[in-house]
Every structure is written in C-alpha cells, then in structure tokens.
PDB file of C-alpha atoms and ligand atoms in Angstrom:
ATOM      1  CA  MET A   1      13.743 -12.427  -5.053  1.00 94.00           C
ATOM      2  CA  LEU A   2      13.855  -8.835  -3.812  1.00 98.00           C
ATOM      3  CA  ASN A   3      18.471  -9.363  -3.784  1.00 98.00           C
ATOM      4  CA  GLY A   4      19.826  -6.630  -3.985  1.00 96.00           C
ATOM      5  CA  LYS A   5      16.855  -4.029  -4.467  1.00 98.00           C
ATOM      6  CA  VAL A   6      16.403  -0.832  -2.713  1.00 98.00           C
ATOM      7  CA  ALA A   7      12.772  -0.769  -2.015  1.00 99.00           C
ATOM      8  CA  MET A   8      10.893   1.890   0.625  1.00 99.00           C
ATOM      9  CA  ILE A   9       7.234   0.927   1.900  1.00 99.00           C
ATOM     10  CA  THR A  10       4.512   3.019   3.100  1.00 99.00           C
ATOM     11  CA  GLY A  11       2.392   2.336   5.639  1.00 98.00           C
ATOM     12  CA  ALA A  12       4.552  -0.538   7.866  1.00 98.00           C
ATOM     13  CA  SER A  13       4.469   0.162  11.110  1.00 98.00           C
ATOM     14  CA  SER A  14       1.266  -2.340  10.851  1.00 97.00           C
ATOM     15  CA  GLY A  15      -0.340  -4.599   8.651  1.00 97.00           C
ATOM     16  CA  ILE A  16       0.468  -4.913   4.638  1.00 98.00           C
ATOM     17  CA  GLY A  17       2.994  -2.410   5.403  1.00 98.00           C
ATOM     18  CA  ALA A  18       4.706  -4.213   8.835  1.00 98.00           C
ATOM     19  CA  ALA A  19       4.338  -7.486   6.480  1.00 98.00           C
ATOM     20  CA  ALA A  20       5.193  -5.998   2.975  1.00 99.00           C
ATOM     21  CA  ALA A  21       8.060  -4.629   5.702  1.00 98.00           C
ATOM     22  CA  ARG A  22      10.165  -8.011   6.650  1.00 98.00           C
ATOM     23  CA  LEU A  23       8.890 -10.137   3.708  1.00 98.00           C
ATOM     24  CA  PHE A  24      10.951  -7.715   1.194  1.00 98.00           C
ATOM     25  CA  ALA A  25      13.923  -7.419   3.553  1.00 98.00           C
ATOM     26  CA  GLN A  26      13.841 -11.744   3.589  1.00 98.00           C
ATOM     27  CA  GLU A  27      13.688 -10.941   0.648  1.00 98.00           C
ATOM     28  CA  GLY A  28      16.916  -9.384   0.198  1.00 98.00           C
ATOM     29  CA  ALA A  29      16.001  -5.578  -0.763  1.00 98.00           C
ATOM     30  CA  ALA A  30      16.956  -2.782   1.840  1.00 98.00           C
ATOM     31  CA  VAL A  31      14.094  -1.657   2.391  1.00 98.00           C
ATOM     32  CA  VAL A  32      12.800   2.104   3.342  1.00 99.00           C
ATOM     33  CA  LEU A  33      10.125   2.384   5.562  1.00 99.00           C
ATOM     34  CA  MET A  34       7.462   5.099   6.367  1.00 98.00           C
ATOM     35  CA  ALA A  35       4.329   5.853   8.785  1.00 98.00           C
ATOM     36  CA  ARG A  36       3.688   8.687  11.294  1.00 98.00           C
ATOM     37  CA  ARG A  37       3.688   6.310  14.157  1.00 98.00           C
ATOM     38  CA  ARG A  38       8.062   5.956  14.810  1.00 98.00           C
ATOM     39  CA  GLU A  39       7.706   3.822  17.547  1.00 98.00           C
ATOM     40  CA  PRO A  40       6.126   0.452  15.776  1.00 98.00           C
ATOM     41  CA  LEU A  41       8.286   1.360  13.251  1.00 98.00           C
ATOM     42  CA  ALA A  42      11.142   1.352  14.351  1.00 98.00           C
ATOM     43  CA  ARG A  43      10.604  -1.624  16.174  1.00 98.00           C
ATOM     44  CA  ILE A  44      10.255  -2.693  12.989  1.00 98.00           C
ATOM     45  CA  GLU A  45      13.391  -1.620  11.706  1.00 98.00           C
ATOM     46  CA  GLU A  46      15.256  -2.836  14.908  1.00 98.00           C
ATOM     47  CA  GLU A  47      12.985  -6.632  14.058  1.00 98.00           C
ATOM     48  CA  ILE A  48      14.816  -6.298  10.324  1.00 98.00           C
ATOM     49  CA  ARG A  49      18.414  -5.200  11.618  1.00 98.00           C
ATOM     50  CA  THR A  50      18.301  -7.730  14.344  1.00 98.00           C
ATOM     51  CA  ALA A  51      17.597 -10.229  11.689  1.00 98.00           C
ATOM     52  CA  GLY A  52      20.316  -9.748   9.530  1.00 98.00           C
ATOM     53  CA  GLY A  53      18.676  -6.994   7.270  1.00 98.00           C
ATOM     54  CA  ARG A  54      18.941  -3.322   5.774  1.00 98.00           C
ATOM     55  CA  ALA A  55      16.109  -1.318   7.023  1.00 98.00           C
ATOM     56  CA  LEU A  56      15.742   2.089   7.384  1.00 98.00           C
ATOM     57  CA  ALA A  57      12.379   3.555   8.970  1.00 98.00           C
ATOM     58  CA  VAL A  58      11.964   7.585   7.662  1.00 98.00           C
ATOM     59  CA  PRO A  59       8.613   9.161  10.488  1.00 98.00           C
ATOM     60  CA  GLY A  60       6.323  10.432   7.877  1.00 98.00           C
ATOM     61  CA  ASP A  61       3.223  11.626   6.678  1.00 98.00           C
ATOM     62  CA  VAL A  62       2.012  10.422   2.583  1.00 98.00           C
ATOM     63  CA  THR A  63       0.139  13.456   2.764  1.00 98.00           C
ATOM     64  CA  VAL A  64       2.543  15.721   2.720  1.00 98.00           C
ATOM     65  CA  PRO A  65       5.044  15.748  -0.342  1.00 98.00           C
ATOM     66  CA  GLN A  66       8.371  17.014   1.551  1.00 98.00           C
ATOM     67  CA  ASP A  67       7.861  14.143   3.933  1.00 98.00           C
ATOM     68  CA  VAL A  68       7.917  11.666   0.951  1.00 98.00           C
ATOM     69  CA  GLU A  69      10.315  13.533  -0.292  1.00 98.00           C
ATOM     70  CA  ARG A  70      12.093  13.100   2.721  1.00 98.00           C
ATOM     71  CA  ALA A  71      12.058   9.726   2.690  1.00 98.00           C
ATOM     72  CA  VAL A  72      12.952   9.393  -1.089  1.00 98.00           C
ATOM     73  CA  SER A  73      16.308  10.987  -0.560  1.00 98.00           C
ATOM     74  CA  MET A  74      16.935   8.933   2.606  1.00 98.00           C
ATOM     75  CA  ALA A  75      17.135   5.854   0.091  1.00 98.00           C
ATOM     76  CA  LEU A  76      19.620   7.777  -2.166  1.00 98.00           C
ATOM     77  CA  ASP A  77      21.547   8.911   1.338  1.00 98.00           C
ATOM     78  CA  THR A  78      21.487   5.744   2.675  1.00 98.00           C
ATOM     79  CA  PHE A  79      21.279   3.106   0.125  1.00 98.00           C
ATOM     80  CA  GLY A  80      22.102   4.729  -3.029  1.00 98.00           C
ATOM     81  CA  THR A  81      19.010   4.158  -5.932  1.00 98.00           C
ATOM     82  CA  LEU A  82      15.445   3.734  -4.815  1.00 98.00           C
ATOM     83  CA  ASP A  83      14.314  -0.201  -7.611  1.00 98.00           C
ATOM     84  CA  ALA A  84      10.781  -0.443  -5.701  1.00 98.00           C
ATOM     85  CA  ALA A  85       8.131   1.370  -4.060  1.00 99.00           C
ATOM     86  CA  PHE A  86       4.858   0.198  -2.393  1.00 99.00           C
ATOM     87  CA  ASN A  87       2.507   2.957  -1.893  1.00 99.00           C
ATOM     88  CA  ASN A  88       0.209   1.204   0.704  1.00 98.00           C
ATOM     89  CA  ALA A  89      -0.579   3.761   3.691  1.00 98.00           C
ATOM     90  CA  GLY A  90      -4.017   4.238   3.896  1.00 97.00           C
ATOM     91  CA  PHE A  91      -7.318   4.033   4.928  1.00 93.00           C
ATOM     92  CA  ALA A  92     -10.723   3.319   5.264  1.00 93.00           C
ATOM     93  CA  THR A  93     -13.934   5.106   5.931  1.00 88.00           C
ATOM     94  CA  ALA A  94     -17.592   3.252   6.292  1.00 88.00           C
ATOM     95  CA  GLY A  95     -20.489   2.557   7.546  1.00 89.00           C
ATOM     96  CA  THR A  96     -22.213   5.770   6.466  1.00 94.00           C
ATOM     97  CA  PRO A  97     -24.335   6.944   3.036  1.00 96.00           C
ATOM     98  CA  LEU A  98     -22.571   9.517   1.139  1.00 97.00           C
ATOM     99  CA  HIS A  99     -25.439  11.963   2.405  1.00 98.00           C
ATOM    100  CA  GLU A 100     -24.276  11.662   5.655  1.00 97.00           C
ATOM    101  CA  ILE A 101     -20.179  11.612   5.096  1.00 97.00           C
ATOM    102  CA  ASP A 102     -18.731  14.917   6.717  1.00 97.00           C
ATOM    103  CA  ASP A 103     -17.357  16.568   3.934  1.00 97.00           C
ATOM    104  CA  GLU A 104     -14.171  16.071   6.396  1.00 97.00           C
ATOM    105  CA  VAL A 105     -13.892  12.424   5.979  1.00 97.00           C
ATOM    106  CA  TYR A 106     -14.856  12.329   2.314  1.00 98.00           C
ATOM    107  CA  ALA A 107     -11.439  14.760   2.316  1.00 98.00           C
ATOM    108  CA  ARG A 108      -9.171  13.032   4.291  1.00 98.00           C
ATOM    109  CA  THR A 109     -10.064  10.080   2.844  1.00 98.00           C
ATOM    110  CA  MET A 110      -9.158  11.022  -0.257  1.00 98.00           C
ATOM    111  CA  ASP A 111      -5.884  12.902   0.778  1.00 98.00           C
ATOM    112  CA  VAL A 112      -4.403   9.632   2.404  1.00 98.00           C
ATOM    113  CA  ASN A 113      -5.277   6.946  -0.379  1.00 98.00           C
ATOM    114  CA  VAL A 114      -5.199   9.315  -2.942  1.00 98.00           C
ATOM    115  CA  ARG A 115      -3.354  12.152  -2.294  1.00 98.00           C
ATOM    116  CA  GLY A 116      -0.597   8.982  -0.885  1.00 98.00           C
ATOM    117  CA  VAL A 117      -0.350   7.962  -3.594  1.00 99.00           C
ATOM    118  CA  TRP A 118       0.131  11.096  -5.944  1.00 98.00           C
ATOM    119  CA  ASN A 119       2.987  12.254  -3.349  1.00 98.00           C
ATOM    120  CA  CYS A 120       5.125   9.247  -3.930  1.00 99.00           C
ATOM    121  CA  LEU A 121       4.773   8.935  -7.693  1.00 98.00           C
ATOM    122  CA  ARG A 122       5.787  12.582  -8.404  1.00 98.00           C
ATOM    123  CA  HIS A 123       8.835  11.670  -6.186  1.00 98.00           C
ATOM    124  CA  GLN A 124       9.702   7.961  -6.764  1.00 98.00           C
ATOM    125  CA  ILE A 125       9.352   8.463 -10.129  1.00 98.00           C
ATOM    126  CA  PRO A 126      12.062  11.052 -11.299  1.00 98.00           C
ATOM    127  CA  VAL A 127      14.435   9.274  -9.385  1.00 98.00           C
ATOM    128  CA  MET A 128      13.461   6.023 -11.022  1.00 98.00           C
ATOM    129  CA  LEU A 129      14.126   7.914 -13.933  1.00 98.00           C
ATOM    130  CA  ALA A 130      17.385   8.770 -13.330  1.00 98.00           C
ATOM    131  CA  SER A 131      18.461   6.096 -11.942  1.00 97.00           C
ATOM    132  CA  GLY A 132      17.929   4.098 -15.670  1.00 95.00           C
ATOM    133  CA  ARG A 133      17.849   1.230 -13.455  1.00 95.00           C
ATOM    134  CA  GLY A 134      14.322   1.389 -14.307  1.00 96.00           C
ATOM    135  CA  GLY A 135      11.354  -0.087 -11.941  1.00 98.00           C
ATOM    136  CA  SER A 136       8.358  -1.380 -10.343  1.00 98.00           C
ATOM    137  CA  VAL A 137       6.419   0.130  -8.156  1.00 99.00           C
ATOM    138  CA  VAL A 138       3.519  -1.209  -6.587  1.00 99.00           C
ATOM    139  CA  ASN A 139       0.290   0.598  -5.110  1.00 98.00           C
ATOM    140  CA  THR A 140      -3.259  -0.666  -2.966  1.00 98.00           C
ATOM    141  CA  SER A 141      -6.616  -0.737  -4.293  1.00 98.00           C
ATOM    142  CA  SER A 142      -9.248  -2.506  -2.902  1.00 98.00           C
ATOM    143  CA  VAL A 143     -12.060  -4.437  -3.834  1.00 97.00           C
ATOM    144  CA  ALA A 144     -13.036  -1.100  -3.056  1.00 97.00           C
ATOM    145  CA  GLY A 145     -11.387   0.176  -5.959  1.00 98.00           C
ATOM    146  CA  VAL A 146     -13.513  -2.164  -8.838  1.00 98.00           C
ATOM    147  CA  ARG A 147     -16.530  -2.961  -6.355  1.00 97.00           C
ATOM    148  CA  ALA A 148     -19.181  -0.667  -5.117  1.00 96.00           C
ATOM    149  CA  THR A 149     -20.568  -1.596  -1.729  1.00 91.00           C
ATOM    150  CA  SER A 150     -23.074   0.141   0.277  1.00 92.00           C
ATOM    151  CA  ALA A 151     -22.577   2.869   2.985  1.00 92.00           C
ATOM    152  CA  SER A 152     -18.215   3.649   1.885  1.00 95.00           C
ATOM    153  CA  ALA A 153     -18.738   6.345  -0.635  1.00 97.00           C
ATOM    154  CA  ALA A 154     -15.915   7.865  -0.048  1.00 98.00           C
ATOM    155  CA  TYR A 155     -13.146   4.918   0.158  1.00 97.00           C
ATOM    156  CA  ILE A 156     -15.201   3.553  -2.621  1.00 98.00           C
ATOM    157  CA  ALA A 157     -13.800   6.806  -5.244  1.00 98.00           C
ATOM    158  CA  ALA A 158     -10.374   7.071  -3.259  1.00 98.00           C
ATOM    159  CA  LYS A 159      -9.389   3.246  -3.416  1.00 98.00           C
ATOM    160  CA  HIS A 160     -11.021   3.625  -8.125  1.00 98.00           C
ATOM    161  CA  ALA A 161      -8.777   6.749  -8.127  1.00 98.00           C
ATOM    162  CA  VAL A 162      -5.692   4.267  -7.178  1.00 99.00           C
ATOM    163  CA  ILE A 163      -6.110   1.934 -10.347  1.00 98.00           C
ATOM    164  CA  GLY A 164      -6.636   5.599 -12.571  1.00 98.00           C
ATOM    165  CA  LEU A 165      -3.443   6.808 -11.480  1.00 98.00           C
ATOM    166  CA  THR A 166      -1.589   3.425 -11.053  1.00 99.00           C
ATOM    167  CA  ARG A 167      -2.198   2.919 -14.948  1.00 98.00           C
ATOM    168  CA  ALA A 168      -2.227   6.474 -16.255  1.00 98.00           C
ATOM    169  CA  ALA A 169       1.123   6.411 -14.629  1.00 98.00           C
ATOM    170  CA  ALA A 170       1.884   2.287 -16.061  1.00 98.00           C
ATOM    171  CA  GLN A 171       1.554   4.903 -19.335  1.00 98.00           C
ATOM    172  CA  ASP A 172       3.752   7.459 -18.843  1.00 98.00           C
ATOM    173  CA  TYR A 173       6.509   5.352 -18.077  1.00 98.00           C
ATOM    174  CA  GLY A 174       6.454   1.375 -19.242  1.00 98.00           C
ATOM    175  CA  GLN A 175       8.116   2.413 -22.283  1.00 98.00           C
ATOM    176  CA  ARG A 176      11.168   4.147 -20.016  1.00 98.00           C
ATOM    177  CA  GLY A 177      11.854   0.804 -17.510  1.00 98.00           C
ATOM    178  CA  ILE A 178       8.874   1.570 -14.875  1.00 98.00           C
ATOM    179  CA  ARG A 179       6.390  -1.399 -14.406  1.00 98.00           C
ATOM    180  CA  VAL A 180       3.546   0.214 -12.045  1.00 99.00           C
ATOM    181  CA  ASN A 181       0.569  -1.876 -10.653  1.00 98.00           C
ATOM    182  CA  ALA A 182      -2.165  -1.540  -8.009  1.00 99.00           C
ATOM    183  CA  LEU A 183      -3.194  -4.154  -5.705  1.00 99.00           C
ATOM    184  CA  VAL A 184      -7.584  -6.019  -5.726  1.00 98.00           C
ATOM    185  CA  VAL A 185      -5.621  -6.336  -1.991  1.00 98.00           C
ATOM    186  CA  GLY A 186      -9.889  -8.430   0.139  1.00 97.00           C
ATOM    187  CA  SER A 187     -10.668  -8.754   3.358  1.00 95.00           C
ATOM    188  CA  THR A 188      -7.101  -9.209   4.892  1.00 97.00           C
ATOM    189  CA  ARG A 189      -6.923  -9.609   8.682  1.00 96.00           C
ATOM    190  CA  THR A 190      -4.780  -5.939   9.943  1.00 95.00           C
ATOM    191  CA  GLU A 191      -5.640  -3.421  12.500  1.00 90.00           C
ATOM    192  CA  MET A 192      -7.728  -1.382  10.047  1.00 84.00           C
ATOM    193  CA  MET A 193      -9.676  -5.088   9.913  1.00 88.00           C
ATOM    194  CA  ASP A 194      -9.530  -5.605  13.947  1.00 89.00           C
ATOM    195  CA  GLU A 195     -11.000  -1.727  13.891  1.00 87.00           C
ATOM    196  CA  LEU A 196     -13.479  -2.086  11.367  1.00 82.00           C
ATOM    197  CA  ILE A 197     -15.274  -5.798  12.927  1.00 87.00           C
ATOM    198  CA  SER A 198     -15.044  -3.752  16.578  1.00 87.00           C
ATOM    199  CA  ARG A 199     -17.307  -2.027  15.408  1.00 82.00           C
ATOM    200  CA  SER A 200     -19.301  -3.750  13.436  1.00 81.00           C
ATOM    201  CA  PRO A 201     -19.709  -7.515  14.555  1.00 86.00           C
ATOM    202  CA  HIS A 202     -21.497  -8.759  11.634  1.00 85.00           C
ATOM    203  CA  LEU A 203     -19.102  -8.114   8.732  1.00 83.00           C
ATOM    204  CA  GLU A 204     -16.053 -10.635   9.883  1.00 90.00           C
ATOM    205  CA  GLU A 205     -18.860 -13.336   8.954  1.00 92.00           C
ATOM    206  CA  ARG A 206     -19.835 -11.232   5.751  1.00 89.00           C
ATOM    207  CA  PHE A 207     -16.390 -10.902   4.837  1.00 91.00           C
ATOM    208  CA  ARG A 208     -15.352 -14.471   5.599  1.00 93.00           C
ATOM    209  CA  SER A 209     -18.173 -16.179   3.484  1.00 93.00           C
ATOM    210  CA  HIS A 210     -17.835 -13.603   0.479  1.00 91.00           C
ATOM    211  CA  THR A 211     -14.494 -15.194   0.279  1.00 95.00           C
ATOM    212  CA  LEU A 212     -14.637 -18.507  -2.364  1.00 97.00           C
ATOM    213  CA  ARG A 213     -11.505 -19.079   0.866  1.00 97.00           C
ATOM    214  CA  GLY A 214     -13.739 -18.826   3.185  1.00 96.00           C
ATOM    215  CA  ARG A 215     -11.783 -16.751   4.926  1.00 96.00           C
ATOM    216  CA  ILE A 216     -10.356 -13.958   5.478  1.00 96.00           C
ATOM    217  CA  ALA A 217      -6.245 -13.029   4.428  1.00 97.00           C
ATOM    218  CA  SER A 218      -3.449 -12.644   6.039  1.00 97.00           C
ATOM    219  CA  ALA A 219      -1.115  -9.370   5.812  1.00 98.00           C
ATOM    220  CA  GLN A 220       1.616 -11.954   4.409  1.00 98.00           C
ATOM    221  CA  GLU A 221      -0.798 -13.280   1.936  1.00 98.00           C
ATOM    222  CA  VAL A 222      -1.204  -9.895   0.761  1.00 98.00           C
ATOM    223  CA  ALA A 223       2.720  -9.265   0.839  1.00 98.00           C
ATOM    224  CA  GLU A 224       3.564 -11.509  -1.460  1.00 98.00           C
ATOM    225  CA  ALA A 225       1.976 -10.293  -4.095  1.00 98.00           C
ATOM    226  CA  ALA A 226       3.414  -7.353  -3.853  1.00 99.00           C
ATOM    227  CA  ALA A 227       7.066  -8.756  -2.954  1.00 98.00           C
ATOM    228  CA  TRP A 228       6.589 -10.772  -6.521  1.00 98.00           C
ATOM    229  CA  LEU A 229       5.244  -7.711  -8.281  1.00 98.00           C
ATOM    230  CA  CYS A 230       8.424  -5.647  -7.216  1.00 98.00           C
ATOM    231  CA  SER A 231      11.081  -8.065  -8.489  1.00 98.00           C
ATOM    232  CA  ASP A 232      12.575  -9.029 -11.591  1.00 98.00           C
ATOM    233  CA  ARG A 233       9.875 -11.728 -12.040  1.00 98.00           C
ATOM    234  CA  ALA A 234       7.010  -9.521 -12.484  1.00 98.00           C
ATOM    235  CA  THR A 235       9.090  -7.952 -16.099  1.00 98.00           C
ATOM    236  CA  PHE A 236       6.475  -7.656 -18.790  1.00 98.00           C
ATOM    237  CA  VAL A 237       3.688  -7.323 -16.076  1.00 98.00           C
ATOM    238  CA  THR A 238       2.002  -3.265 -15.787  1.00 98.00           C
ATOM    239  CA  GLY A 239      -0.977  -1.322 -15.435  1.00 98.00           C
ATOM    240  CA  ILE A 240      -2.808  -3.881 -13.435  1.00 98.00           C
ATOM    241  CA  ALA A 241      -5.625  -4.035 -10.752  1.00 98.00           C
ATOM    242  CA  MET A 242      -4.204  -7.670  -9.304  1.00 98.00           C
ATOM    243  CA  PRO A 243      -6.907  -9.684  -7.168  1.00 98.00           C
ATOM    244  CA  VAL A 244      -5.297 -11.162  -4.020  1.00 98.00           C
ATOM    245  CA  ASP A 245      -8.895 -11.707  -2.429  1.00 98.00           C
ATOM    246  CA  GLY A 246      -9.837 -14.948  -2.266  1.00 98.00           C
ATOM    247  CA  GLY A 247     -11.526 -15.001  -5.481  1.00 97.00           C
ATOM    248  CA  ARG A 248     -14.167 -12.606  -3.816  1.00 97.00           C
ATOM    249  CA  THR A 249     -14.215 -10.319  -7.197  1.00 97.00           C
ATOM    250  CA  ALA A 250     -14.575 -13.677  -9.239  1.00 96.00           C
ATOM    251  CA  VAL A 251     -18.072 -14.314  -7.527  1.00 88.00           C
TER     252      VAL A 251
HETATM  253  N1  LIG B 301      -6.754  -5.174   5.901  1.00 78.48           N
HETATM  254  C1  LIG B 301      -8.107  -4.842   4.893  1.00 78.48           C
HETATM  255  O1  LIG B 301      -9.280  -5.625   5.043  1.00 78.48           O
HETATM  256  C2  LIG B 301      -7.629  -4.147   3.588  1.00 78.48           C
HETATM  257  C3  LIG B 301      -9.012  -4.613   2.518  1.00 78.48           C
HETATM  258  C4  LIG B 301      -8.255  -3.526   1.499  1.00 78.48           C
HETATM  259  C5  LIG B 301      -7.390  -2.536   1.269  1.00 78.48           C
HETATM  260  N2  LIG B 301      -6.844  -2.492   1.859  1.00 78.48           N
HETATM  261  C6  LIG B 301      -5.457  -1.060   1.809  1.00 78.48           C
HETATM  262  O2  LIG B 301      -4.429  -2.104   2.353  1.00 78.48           O
HETATM  263  C7  LIG B 301      -3.538  -1.030   3.006  1.00 78.48           C
HETATM  264  C8  LIG B 301      -3.807  -1.659   4.525  1.00 78.48           C
HETATM  265  O3  LIG B 301      -4.460  -1.426   5.381  1.00 78.48           O
HETATM  266  P1  LIG B 301      -4.048  -2.808   6.731  1.00 78.48           P
HETATM  267  O4  LIG B 301      -5.730  -3.368   6.572  1.00 78.48           O
HETATM  268  O5  LIG B 301      -3.169  -2.797   6.535  1.00 78.48           O
HETATM  269  O6  LIG B 301      -4.296  -0.821   7.459  1.00 78.48           O
HETATM  270  P2  LIG B 301      -3.099  -0.640   8.957  1.00 78.48           P
HETATM  271  O7  LIG B 301      -2.432  -1.745   9.591  1.00 78.48           O
HETATM  272  O8  LIG B 301      -3.707  -0.143  10.436  1.00 78.48           O
HETATM  273  O9  LIG B 301      -2.053  -0.816   8.089  1.00 78.48           O
HETATM  274  C9  LIG B 301      -2.715   1.071   7.435  1.00 78.48           C
HETATM  275  C10 LIG B 301      -0.559   1.815   7.697  1.00 78.48           C
HETATM  276  O10 LIG B 301      -0.873   2.703   6.967  1.00 78.48           O
HETATM  277  C11 LIG B 301      -0.770   4.210   7.597  1.00 78.48           C
HETATM  278  N3  LIG B 301      -1.230   4.883   7.360  1.00 78.48           N
HETATM  279  C12 LIG B 301      -2.130   5.551   7.262  1.00 78.48           C
HETATM  280  N4  LIG B 301      -1.842   6.723   7.634  1.00 78.48           N
HETATM  281  C13 LIG B 301      -0.948   7.657   6.701  1.00 78.48           C
HETATM  282  C14 LIG B 301      -0.380   8.977   6.795  1.00 78.48           C
HETATM  283  N5  LIG B 301      -1.477   9.529   6.786  1.00 78.48           N
HETATM  284  N6  LIG B 301       1.016   8.732   6.308  1.00 78.48           N
HETATM  285  C15 LIG B 301       1.596   7.908   6.262  1.00 78.48           C
HETATM  286  N7  LIG B 301       1.335   6.090   7.493  1.00 78.48           N
HETATM  287  C16 LIG B 301      -0.414   6.752   7.118  1.00 78.48           C
HETATM  288  C17 LIG B 301      -0.908   3.512   8.860  1.00 78.48           C
HETATM  289  O11 LIG B 301       0.524   3.823   9.864  1.00 78.48           O
HETATM  290  P3  LIG B 301       0.470   4.867  10.512  1.00 78.48           P
HETATM  291  O12 LIG B 301      -0.522   5.480  11.541  1.00 78.48           O
HETATM  292  O13 LIG B 301       2.036   4.423  11.412  1.00 78.48           O
HETATM  293  O14 LIG B 301       0.544   6.553   9.976  1.00 78.48           O
HETATM  294  C18 LIG B 301      -0.130   1.924   8.750  1.00 78.48           C
HETATM  295  O15 LIG B 301       1.153   1.422   8.589  1.00 78.48           O
HETATM  296  C19 LIG B 301      -4.616   0.678   2.738  1.00 78.48           C
HETATM  297  O16 LIG B 301      -4.211   1.142   1.989  1.00 78.48           O
HETATM  298  C20 LIG B 301      -5.689  -0.434   3.294  1.00 78.48           C
HETATM  299  O17 LIG B 301      -7.006   0.502   2.528  1.00 78.48           O
HETATM  300  C21 LIG B 301      -7.040  -2.705   3.291  1.00 78.48           C
END
C-alpha cells in the first residue's frame, strides 16, 4: 500500500507511532523515525532493518524547529524525497480542573501537541511542494479534539487546535497535491494510556464502556488508519478528522 514512498513518523519510539513505523515499513515505505528517546527509537529502527525494511532514526524534539528540520533533511539526504508524514508525537494531561492547571503544564501541552504539528507542517510541506510528487500528511488528534470531558482543558484545547491546523493546511495545499487529514483517536493501549490508568485505575473500565466495540484499541488499529490515509488509496480524502475510536463519537 505504501510501496516506494518515504514517510516521516513522529512519536515513533512507542505506542501508536512505533506501531505505525513497523506497519509503514511492512507496507513498503522507507521510514524516518523521530522522538526524543534514542534507545527505543534505535531499537525500532533496528527491528525494521532486520526484517528487511528501510528505516532511519533521527532523535529529536518536535517542539524544536531545528530538530524537525534535521529529520526532514535527513529524509531527503537518505531516501531522496518525502511523500508522507504521520505527525503523531503528543502527550496527554488530565485530572485537573482548568483553574488548577499550571501555566507551565498548559504551555507544555500546547507546545508538544500543537507547536509540534506546526513545526512539522512548516518543514514537510515545502519539501512536498518542491518534489512535484504531492504528499499526504496525517496529524494525530483525539476524541478530545472534538469532544470535551472534565478536567482536561489543556489537552482538549491542544487536540482541537490540531484539527484546526489540519483543516487550514488542507485548504492551503489541496490544489497543489498535498492532502492533510487528522485522526480522532479513541482510547488506545499504549504507554500514555498505561500511565493514565496507573494514576486513575477506574478510567480503564470507563474508556472500555464508552466505545461501541466494548474495548480499548490496539496501537496497530490506529496505525492502519494512518497508513491508509497516507496511501494512494485515499487520494480524494483531505481535510477530514477521521474517528478511529470504536464508535465513541457516534454515541
Ligand atoms: N493512547 C490513547 O488512548 C490516545 C488517545 C487519543 C489520542 N492519542 C494521541 O496519540 C498520539 C500518540 O500517543 P500514544 O498513545 O502512542 O502515546 P505514547 O506511547 O506515550 O507515545 C507518545 C510518543 O510521542 C513522543 N513524544 C512526546 N513528546 C515528544 C516531543 N516533544 N518530541 C518528539 N516526540 C515526542 C514520545 O517519544 P519520546 O518520549 O521518546 O519523545 C512517544 O514516542 C499522541 O498524539 C496522543 O495524544 C492517544
């Protein structure tokens, strides 16, 4: 499905991003992997190479424009182009009512989830425009990007902003061959989810019961949607916020 494509994946050291790294490579893409932690990123790079795939780990922080720029130029230097991007790095904060959220926590939540996507778009899109091959970008939002729940104001604001950025970019580049979509991700079994549940164990049953599938997603199930959106099977799909949420937002 992604044969011959070059894709950049952020947040590739764990969870949804790591599942996407493996899946995109299995589907034939060369993958450039970005996250801050070097060791897990290198392990995933190695795993993909051992399985015969093409992968390059570029450790970095999506909130730092120079790090993102380096990952994009490494994609060009190593694989010659950039066709797709899964801007997935993020982190969740929850459990505190708005007036008690530290300004620092708010700033960091916006920085990673929103500025991170902004930095990626700003460096990926010029390369896709210049290549003349177009491109496909998928940004990771959340059910929190379309719905509000209690005690998560900073994360909710950030994930709503990701959908706004997605729609704006889809407008600007639709006629120039670049599609931009967002995933509205529901509860998914990853490190982020494990951490939330370890702090508030009652959440697991709540997350499970809120879906029509009666369970939490696997990271692989979310990665499948990103792969499809990045592929040439989705050439008329742009500007959407696609739920991968087990029916959570249908209820
Ligand atoms: N799991 C869920 O239930 C759920 C639900 C809705 C939406 N999401 C979204 O899905 C995305 C992936 O999350 P996940 O569930 O897979 O969680 P995860 O396992 O904690 O993965 C988060 C990834 O983001 C990376 N990251 C965090 N801050 C970064 C930064 N400043 N620069 C570069 N990379 C950074 C982390 O790597 P390093 O620590 O190595 O940097 C890690 O690879 C996030 O955007 C999250 O908001 C998850």
